[in-house]
Amino acid sequence: MSSELDTDAINTWCPGCGNFGILRGVKEALGELIDNGYKKENIVISTGIGCHAKIFDYLDLNGFYGLHGRVPPLLYGIKLANPELTVIGFAGDGDILNEGISHLIHNAKRNLDATMLIHNNKVYALTTGQFTPTSPKGFKGKSTPKGSPEEPINPIHLLLGSKATFIARCYPGERKHFKKTLKQAINHKGFSVIEILQPCVAFYNTWKHYSEHITKLEQQNYDPTDKKLAWKKADYENDQIPIGIFYQEKKPTYTENLNQPNKTNNKKTKVDKTLQKMI
């Protein structure tokens, strides 16, 4: 089924780019979900601007190719227009954690029923190597030849503080793990976000580093309902780099809250009925 998601577009990612593993994992996950009842025509994707966004051309799905940082409001509008759709957004770290950071935070606190994938390569690759909000302190690039003086944003920490209800981290070198986690994220009712540690072979090649330090949370008797533990495990300063579901909880989604009866209006209605009887 995943082959039905192929397109005729020529792939222009650099050979060895982490995006290839992400694309394959997405196709495999969506293919299995479609085989198990998801309707392909009801899956809608959106992308921002950057190397990650080319995935829009490589997936035969309905979608909206957005502006830099504007994927979250697109997901919001699509979901409000038709809550029955399965909406998935793709964004880069420079895209979603710079211009788009306020949109990301608000979708998280609303608990919009949507899935967001953050391709975190920690560099502006499409513009050939400037530092981003997640670049490590001391990162040397074209805009910071002497090293970035800034502390990086940790997406997991940001989303824990923003009340996202499903927060995970994956790595394209562990594709089966990514596929499984993505299916769980899509099946989750609420705002689900996966930070994907994506090596960029041209401007920040992290394949070797990640391969030597990646560990899996599910192999550590980890409790994904413990928010304090999630914060501690997600720290970039740790020697090990955990992947898996850091945090998950069940809460009403944004559209469910919108459809709840308004108690104030109900009271007015009862008052109106009483007055009508008196008259």
C-alpha positions in Angstrom: 0.0 0.0 0.0 2.9 2.4 0.7 3.7 2.4 -3.0 0.4 4.0 -3.7 1.7 7.1 -1.9 4.6 7.5 -4.5 4.6 10.4 -6.9 6.5 11.1 -10.1 8.5 14.0 -8.6 12.3 13.6 -8.8 13.8 13.5 -5.3 16.4 16.3 -4.8 17.5 15.6 -1.3 21.3 15.1 -0.8 22.4 11.5 -0.9 22.5 10.3 2.7 20.1 12.9 4.0 18.0 11.9 7.0 14.9 12.9 5.2 15.0 9.7 3.2 14.4 7.6 6.3 11.6 9.9 7.4 9.9 9.7 4.0 10.1 5.9 4.0 8.9 5.7 7.6 5.9 8.0 6.8 5.0 5.9 3.8 5.1 2.7 5.7 3.2 4.0 8.7 0.4 5.6 6.5 0.3 2.5 4.3 -0.4 0.3 7.3 -3.0 2.7 8.7 -4.8 2.8 5.3 -4.7 -1.0 5.2 -6.4 -0.9 8.6 -9.3 1.4 7.8 -7.9 5.0 7.4 -9.2 6.5 4.2 -6.4 7.9 2.0 -8.6 10.7 0.7 -9.2 11.8 4.3 -5.5 12.3 5.1 -4.3 15.9 4.6 -0.7 17.1 5.0 0.9 20.5 5.2 4.5 21.6 5.1 6.4 24.8 5.7 9.6 26.0 3.9 12.9 24.2 3.9 14.5 20.9 2.9 11.8 19.0 4.9 9.1 20.6 2.8 10.0 18.7 -0.3 8.3 15.7 1.3 5.0 17.4 0.1 6.1 16.6 -3.5 7.0 13.0 -2.6 3.7 11.9 -1.0 0.5 11.4 -3.1 -1.8 12.9 -0.6 -4.2 15.9 -0.3 -2.4 18.9 1.2 -1.5 22.5 1.5 2.1 23.7 0.9 2.4 26.6 3.4 4.6 29.5 4.3 7.6 29.5 6.6 6.4 28.7 10.1 2.7 28.6 9.2 2.0 24.9 9.3 0.2 24.9 12.7 -2.5 27.5 11.7 -3.1 25.5 8.5 -3.7 22.3 10.5 -6.0 24.3 12.8 -8.0 25.7 9.9 -8.3 22.3 8.1 -9.3 20.5 11.3 -12.0 23.1 12.1 -13.4 23.0 8.6 -13.7 19.2 8.7 -13.0 17.5 12.0 -13.2 14.1 10.3 -9.9 14.6 8.5 -6.6 13.2 9.7 -4.2 16.1 9.5 -0.4 15.8 9.6 2.1 18.7 9.5 5.8 18.6 8.6 8.1 21.4 9.6 11.8 22.1 10.1 13.4 23.3 13.3 14.2 26.7 11.8 10.7 26.8 10.5 8.5 25.8 13.4 10.8 27.0 16.3 11.5 30.4 14.9 8.7 32.1 12.9 6.2 29.4 13.8 6.9 29.0 17.5 3.8 30.9 18.8 1.6 28.9 16.4 3.1 25.6 17.7 2.5 26.6 21.4 -1.1 27.6 20.8 -2.0 24.4 18.9 -0.4 22.4 21.8 -2.4 24.3 24.5 -5.6 23.9 22.5 -5.0 20.2 22.2 -5.9 20.3 18.5 -6.4 16.7 17.2 -3.5 16.8 14.7 0.0 15.4 14.3 3.1 17.5 13.9 6.5 16.2 12.7 9.6 18.4 13.4 12.5 17.6 11.2 15.2 18.8 13.6 18.6 18.9 11.8 19.7 21.9 13.9 20.8 23.9 10.9 19.3 26.0 8.0 20.3 23.6 5.3 18.3 24.9 2.3 20.1 28.3 2.7 23.5 26.4 3.2 24.4 26.3 6.8 23.2 29.0 9.2 22.4 28.3 12.9 18.8 27.6 14.0 17.0 27.8 17.4 18.1 24.2 18.1 21.8 24.5 17.0 24.1 23.7 20.0 25.9 26.6 21.7 29.2 27.0 19.9 27.8 25.8 16.5 30.0 27.2 13.7 28.1 28.0 10.5 28.0 30.7 7.8 26.2 33.2 10.1 28.2 32.2 13.2 31.8 31.6 12.1 33.1 32.0 15.6 30.4 29.8 17.1 26.8 30.5 18.2 26.7 32.2 21.6 23.1 31.1 22.2 21.6 28.2 24.2 19.5 25.9 22.0 15.7 25.4 22.4 14.8 21.9 23.4 11.5 21.1 21.6 10.5 18.4 24.1 10.8 20.9 27.0 8.9 23.6 25.0 6.0 21.2 24.3 5.9 19.9 27.9 5.4 23.5 29.0 2.8 24.1 26.3 0.6 21.2 27.5 0.9 19.0 24.4 -0.7 15.6 25.1 1.6 13.4 23.1 5.4 14.2 22.8 7.9 11.9 21.3 11.4 11.9 19.7 12.5 9.6 16.9 15.6 9.1 14.7 15.5 8.0 11.0 18.3 5.5 11.6 15.7 3.6 13.7 13.0 3.5 11.0 10.8 0.7 12.4 10.8 2.5 15.7 9.8 5.7 13.9 7.0 4.0 12.0 5.6 2.5 15.2 5.7 5.8 17.0 4.2 7.7 14.1 1.2 5.4 14.0 0.7 5.9 17.8 0.9 9.7 17.3 -1.7 9.7 14.6 -4.0 7.4 16.6 -3.7 9.7 19.6 -6.7 11.9 20.2 -5.1 15.4 20.6 -2.0 17.3 19.6 0.8 14.8 19.0 4.3 16.0 18.2 7.4 14.0 17.2 10.8 15.6 17.2 12.9 13.8 14.6 16.6 14.0 15.0 17.5 14.3 11.3 21.2 14.3 10.3 22.1 16.8 7.5 25.1 15.3 5.6 25.9 18.6 3.9 26.0 21.1 6.9 25.7 19.2 10.2 26.3 15.5 9.8 25.2 13.8 13.1 24.7 10.2 11.9 27.8 8.9 13.8 27.0 10.8 17.0 23.4 9.8 17.1 24.1 6.2 16.2 26.5 6.0 19.2 24.3 7.7 21.8 20.7 6.8 20.9 18.7 4.7 23.4 15.1 3.7 23.5 12.8 4.8 26.4 10.7 1.6 26.2 13.7 -0.5 27.0 14.2 1.5 30.3 11.0 0.7 32.1 10.0 4.3 31.4 6.6 5.8 32.5 5.3 8.2 29.8 2.8 9.8 32.3 5.6 11.2 34.5 6.1 14.8 33.3 9.0 15.5 35.6 10.8 12.4 34.4 10.1 13.4 30.8 11.7 16.8 31.3 14.8 15.2 32.8 15.2 12.5 30.1 14.8 15.0 27.3 17.7 17.2 28.3 20.3 17.6 25.5 23.0 17.6 28.1 22.5 13.9 28.8 25.2 11.5 27.7 22.5 9.2 26.2 19.9 10.5 23.7 16.6 8.8 24.4 14.0 8.2 21.7 10.4 7.2 22.1 7.3 8.6 23.7 8.3 11.0 26.5 4.9 12.1 27.6 1.2 11.1 26.9 -2.1 12.0 28.5 -5.8 11.9 27.7 -7.6 15.2 27.5 -10.6 16.5 25.5 -9.6 17.7 22.1 -10.2 21.3 20.9 -13.1 20.4 18.7 -14.7 18.3 21.5 -14.4 21.3 23.9 -16.0 23.5 21.2 -19.0 21.2 21.0 -19.7 20.9 24.7 -23.1 22.4 25.7 -22.9 26.0 27.0 -24.1 25.9 30.6 -24.8 29.6 30.7 -27.0 29.4 27.6 -28.9 26.4 29.1 -29.7 28.4 32.2 -31.0 31.2 30.1 -33.2 28.8 28.3 -34.7 27.4 31.5 -35.3 31.0 32.7 -37.0 31.8 29.4 -39.2 28.7 29.6 -40.3 29.7 33.2 -41.1 33.2 32.1 -43.2 31.9 29.2 -45.2 29.7 31.6 -45.9 32.7 33.9 -47.1 34.8 30.9 
